[in-house]
XYZ file of C-alpha atoms in Angstrom:
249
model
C 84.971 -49.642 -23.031
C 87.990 -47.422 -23.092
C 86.606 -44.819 -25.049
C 83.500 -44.660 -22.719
C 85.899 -44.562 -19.307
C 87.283 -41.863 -21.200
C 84.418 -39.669 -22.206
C 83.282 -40.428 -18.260
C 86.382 -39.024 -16.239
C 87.174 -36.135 -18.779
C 83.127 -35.021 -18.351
C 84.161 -33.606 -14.578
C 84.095 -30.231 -15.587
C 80.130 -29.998 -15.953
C 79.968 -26.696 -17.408
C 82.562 -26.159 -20.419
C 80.435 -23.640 -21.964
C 80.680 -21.127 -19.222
C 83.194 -18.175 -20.799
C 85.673 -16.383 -18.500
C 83.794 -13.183 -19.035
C 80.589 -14.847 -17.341
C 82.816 -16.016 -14.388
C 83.816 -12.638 -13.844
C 80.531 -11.505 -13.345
C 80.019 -14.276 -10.437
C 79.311 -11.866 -7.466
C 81.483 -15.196 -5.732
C 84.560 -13.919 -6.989
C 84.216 -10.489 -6.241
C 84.084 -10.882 -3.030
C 87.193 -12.715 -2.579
C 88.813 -10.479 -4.274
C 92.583 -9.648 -2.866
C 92.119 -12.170 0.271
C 95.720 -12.851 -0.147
C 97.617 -10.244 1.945
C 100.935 -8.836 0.935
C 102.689 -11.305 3.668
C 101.531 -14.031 2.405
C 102.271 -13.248 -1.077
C 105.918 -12.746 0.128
C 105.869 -16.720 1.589
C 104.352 -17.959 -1.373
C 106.864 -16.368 -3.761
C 110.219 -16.780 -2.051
C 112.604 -18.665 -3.580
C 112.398 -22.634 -2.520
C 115.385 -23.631 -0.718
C 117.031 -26.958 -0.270
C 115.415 -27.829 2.933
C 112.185 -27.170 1.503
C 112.852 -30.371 -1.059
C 114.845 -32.538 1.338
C 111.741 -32.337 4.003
C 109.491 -32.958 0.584
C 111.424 -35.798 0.412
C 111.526 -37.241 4.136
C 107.673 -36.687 4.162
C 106.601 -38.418 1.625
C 104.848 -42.058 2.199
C 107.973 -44.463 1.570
C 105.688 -47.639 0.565
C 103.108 -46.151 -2.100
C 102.385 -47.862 -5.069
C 104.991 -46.376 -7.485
C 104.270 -44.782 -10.731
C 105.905 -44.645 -14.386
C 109.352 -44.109 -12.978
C 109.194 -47.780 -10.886
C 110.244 -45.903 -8.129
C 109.445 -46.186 -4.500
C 110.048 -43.116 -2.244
C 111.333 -45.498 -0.078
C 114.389 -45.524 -2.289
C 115.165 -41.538 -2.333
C 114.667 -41.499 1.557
C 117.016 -44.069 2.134
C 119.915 -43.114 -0.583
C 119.365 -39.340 -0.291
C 123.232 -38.999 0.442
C 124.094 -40.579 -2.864
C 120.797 -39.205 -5.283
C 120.021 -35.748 -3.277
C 122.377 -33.289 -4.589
C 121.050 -34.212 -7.939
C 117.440 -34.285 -7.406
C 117.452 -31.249 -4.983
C 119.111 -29.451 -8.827
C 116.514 -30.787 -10.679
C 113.676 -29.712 -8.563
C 115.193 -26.143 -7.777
C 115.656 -25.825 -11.806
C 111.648 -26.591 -12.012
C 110.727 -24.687 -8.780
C 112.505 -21.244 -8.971
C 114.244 -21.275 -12.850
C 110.732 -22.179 -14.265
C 111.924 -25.522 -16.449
C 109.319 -27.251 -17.985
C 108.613 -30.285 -16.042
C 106.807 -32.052 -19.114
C 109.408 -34.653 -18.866
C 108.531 -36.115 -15.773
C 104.860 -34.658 -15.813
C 102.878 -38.260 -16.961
C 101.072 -40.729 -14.726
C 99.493 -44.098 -14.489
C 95.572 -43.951 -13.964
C 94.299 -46.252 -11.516
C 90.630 -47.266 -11.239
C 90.017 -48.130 -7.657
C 86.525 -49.870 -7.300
C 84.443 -47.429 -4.943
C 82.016 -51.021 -4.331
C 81.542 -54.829 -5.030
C 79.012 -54.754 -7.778
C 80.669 -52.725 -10.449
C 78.550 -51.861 -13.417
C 79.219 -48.081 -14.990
C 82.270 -46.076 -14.837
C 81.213 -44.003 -11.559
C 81.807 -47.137 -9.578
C 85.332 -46.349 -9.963
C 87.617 -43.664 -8.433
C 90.618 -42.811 -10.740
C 94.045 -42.019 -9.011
C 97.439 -41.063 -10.750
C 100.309 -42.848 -10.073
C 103.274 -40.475 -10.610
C 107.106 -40.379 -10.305
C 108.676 -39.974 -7.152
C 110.696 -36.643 -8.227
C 107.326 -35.308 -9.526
C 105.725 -36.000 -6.199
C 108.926 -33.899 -4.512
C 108.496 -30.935 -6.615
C 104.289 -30.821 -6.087
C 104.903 -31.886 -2.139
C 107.024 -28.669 -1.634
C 104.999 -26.358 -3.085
C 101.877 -27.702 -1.301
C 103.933 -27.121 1.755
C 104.724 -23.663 1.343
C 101.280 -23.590 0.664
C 100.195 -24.964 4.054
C 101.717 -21.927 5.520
C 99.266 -19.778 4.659
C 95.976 -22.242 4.309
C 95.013 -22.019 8.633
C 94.443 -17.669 7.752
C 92.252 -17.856 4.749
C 90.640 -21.036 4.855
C 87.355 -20.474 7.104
C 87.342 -22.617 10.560
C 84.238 -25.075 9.232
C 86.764 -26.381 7.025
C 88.159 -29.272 9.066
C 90.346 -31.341 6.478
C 93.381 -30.947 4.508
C 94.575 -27.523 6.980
C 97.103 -28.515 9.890
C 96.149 -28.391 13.103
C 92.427 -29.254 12.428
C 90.870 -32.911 12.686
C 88.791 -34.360 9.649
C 86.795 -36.186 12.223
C 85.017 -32.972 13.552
C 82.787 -33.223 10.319
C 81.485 -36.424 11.241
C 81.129 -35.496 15.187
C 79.569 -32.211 14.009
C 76.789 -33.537 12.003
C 76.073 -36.332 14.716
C 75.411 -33.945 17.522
C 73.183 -31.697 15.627
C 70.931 -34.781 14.022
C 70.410 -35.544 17.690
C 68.949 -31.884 18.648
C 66.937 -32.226 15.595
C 65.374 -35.812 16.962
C 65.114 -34.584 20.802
C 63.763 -31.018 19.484
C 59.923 -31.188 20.232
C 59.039 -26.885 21.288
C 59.052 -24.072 19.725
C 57.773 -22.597 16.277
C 61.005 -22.911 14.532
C 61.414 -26.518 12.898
C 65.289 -27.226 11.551
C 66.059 -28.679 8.397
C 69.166 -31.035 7.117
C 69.794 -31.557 3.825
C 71.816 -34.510 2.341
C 74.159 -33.781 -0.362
C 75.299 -36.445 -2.984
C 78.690 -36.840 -2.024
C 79.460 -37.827 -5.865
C 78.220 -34.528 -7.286
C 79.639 -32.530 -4.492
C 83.130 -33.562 -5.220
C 83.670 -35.028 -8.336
C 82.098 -32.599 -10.676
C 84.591 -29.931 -10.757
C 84.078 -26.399 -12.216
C 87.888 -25.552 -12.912
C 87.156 -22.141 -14.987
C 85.549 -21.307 -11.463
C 87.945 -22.445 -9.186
C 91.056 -20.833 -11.618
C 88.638 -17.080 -11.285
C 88.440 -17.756 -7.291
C 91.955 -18.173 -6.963
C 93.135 -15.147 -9.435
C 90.727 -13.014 -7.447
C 92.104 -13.905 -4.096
C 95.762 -13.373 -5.478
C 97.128 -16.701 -6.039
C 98.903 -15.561 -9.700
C 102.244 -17.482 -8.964
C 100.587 -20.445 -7.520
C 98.245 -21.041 -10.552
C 101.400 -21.324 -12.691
C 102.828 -24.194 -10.250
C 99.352 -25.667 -9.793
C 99.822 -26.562 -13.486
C 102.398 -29.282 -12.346
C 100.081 -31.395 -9.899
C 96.043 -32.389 -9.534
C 97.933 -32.592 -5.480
C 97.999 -28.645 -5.774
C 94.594 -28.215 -6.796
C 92.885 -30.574 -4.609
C 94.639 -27.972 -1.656
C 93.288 -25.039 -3.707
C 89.866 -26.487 -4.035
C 89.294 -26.269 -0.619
C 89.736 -21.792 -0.992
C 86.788 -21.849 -3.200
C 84.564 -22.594 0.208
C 85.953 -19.310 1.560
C 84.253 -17.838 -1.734
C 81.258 -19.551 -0.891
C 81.272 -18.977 2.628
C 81.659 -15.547 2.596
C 79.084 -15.119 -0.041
C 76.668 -16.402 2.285
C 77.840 -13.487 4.884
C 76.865 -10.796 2.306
């Protein structure tokens, strides 16, 4: 049973056999090419400060289940006067001096059950439990990374970017189902098409999504995106600005 969870969650890459020379060739990436401006690149490579991992800190959910450490954030929030000169080192050390975080880079997988009847391994979402410092260090890089996200992430993108409401996809879809049933004129018919939500989002083609995000600039991140699956799930979302603006070409 192990072995077969195993060979499930490690088959979400769905095309290993796809070189980087064929990626290249993806008109996808081309036309992302250099999206990152040179201001941008300036935010995203300045050194972290302590503020930037204290506010990491504070922001984090204080009650989560904790992970290998047995820690609760809870815990650094409340003692940060006593712990936070030491873990604001530590992180700095991994941030800017490039320290391999291997030590503290392991997590718990937890299967949640996606249902009530549970009968193959895609019943199951897996989630990592990790330690509280880890979560720091990948929290304050995803919020430097926010900074940028509202200027190259396209506008139909509603989740995961501040200042924009996840509930607009839901609302979005709703009102335009109802033109489509009131429709009843007119020599042009609309279509919707429903998208297995499973396939959309859990197959993941990371060869593509590393190409996308070279293309577009993002050198320095992809070396700290190594750290966290929390960085990539933010960079996952730039690959729709590939898409999109293939579809503008």
């Amino acid at each position: 049973m192990l072995n077969l969870c195993v060979y499930f969650f490690q088959g979400s890459n769905p095309s290993l056999q796809v070189t980087q020379e064929e990626l290249l060739k993806l008109e996808v990436v081309q036309v992302v090419k250099d999206r990152l401006s040179d201001d941008m690149r300036n935010i995203l490579e300045a050194e972290f400060t302590e503020n930037e991992v204290f506010l990491a800190a504070k922001n984090l959910k204080p009650h989560v289940v904790p992970g290998p450490d047995g820690m609760l954030a809870l815990f650094y929030q409340q003692f940060w006067s006593i712990v936070g000169k030491g873990v604001t080192s530590f992180a700095l050390k991994i941030l800017n001096g490039g320290e391999n975080p291997s030590n503290i880079n392991y997590t718990y997988i937890c299967l949640i059950p996606k249902k009530k009847k549970l009968k193959v391994p895609g019943d199951f979402q897996p989630i990592s439990l990790c330690n509280v410092i880890f979560k720091i260090i990948t929290k304050t890089i995803a919020n430097r990374l926010k900074l940028i996200l509202p200027d190259i992430i396209e506008k139909f993108q509603s989740a995961f970017v501040p200042g924009r409401l996840i509930t607009d996809n839901a609302l979005l879809p709703s009102e335009s189902f109802h033109y489509m049933r009131k429709k009843s004129k007119g020599k042009k018919g609309c279509v919707a098409l429903k998208l297995h939500m499973s396939k959309a989002y859990d197959r993941i083609e990371w060869n593509f999504l590393i190409e996308v995000l070279q293309s577009m600039g993002f050198f320095f991140f992809l070396e700290m995106a190594e750290l966290d699956f929390q960085l990539y799930f933010h960079c996952f979302f730039l690959c729709f600005v590939g898409w999109k603006s293939l579809s503008e070409v």
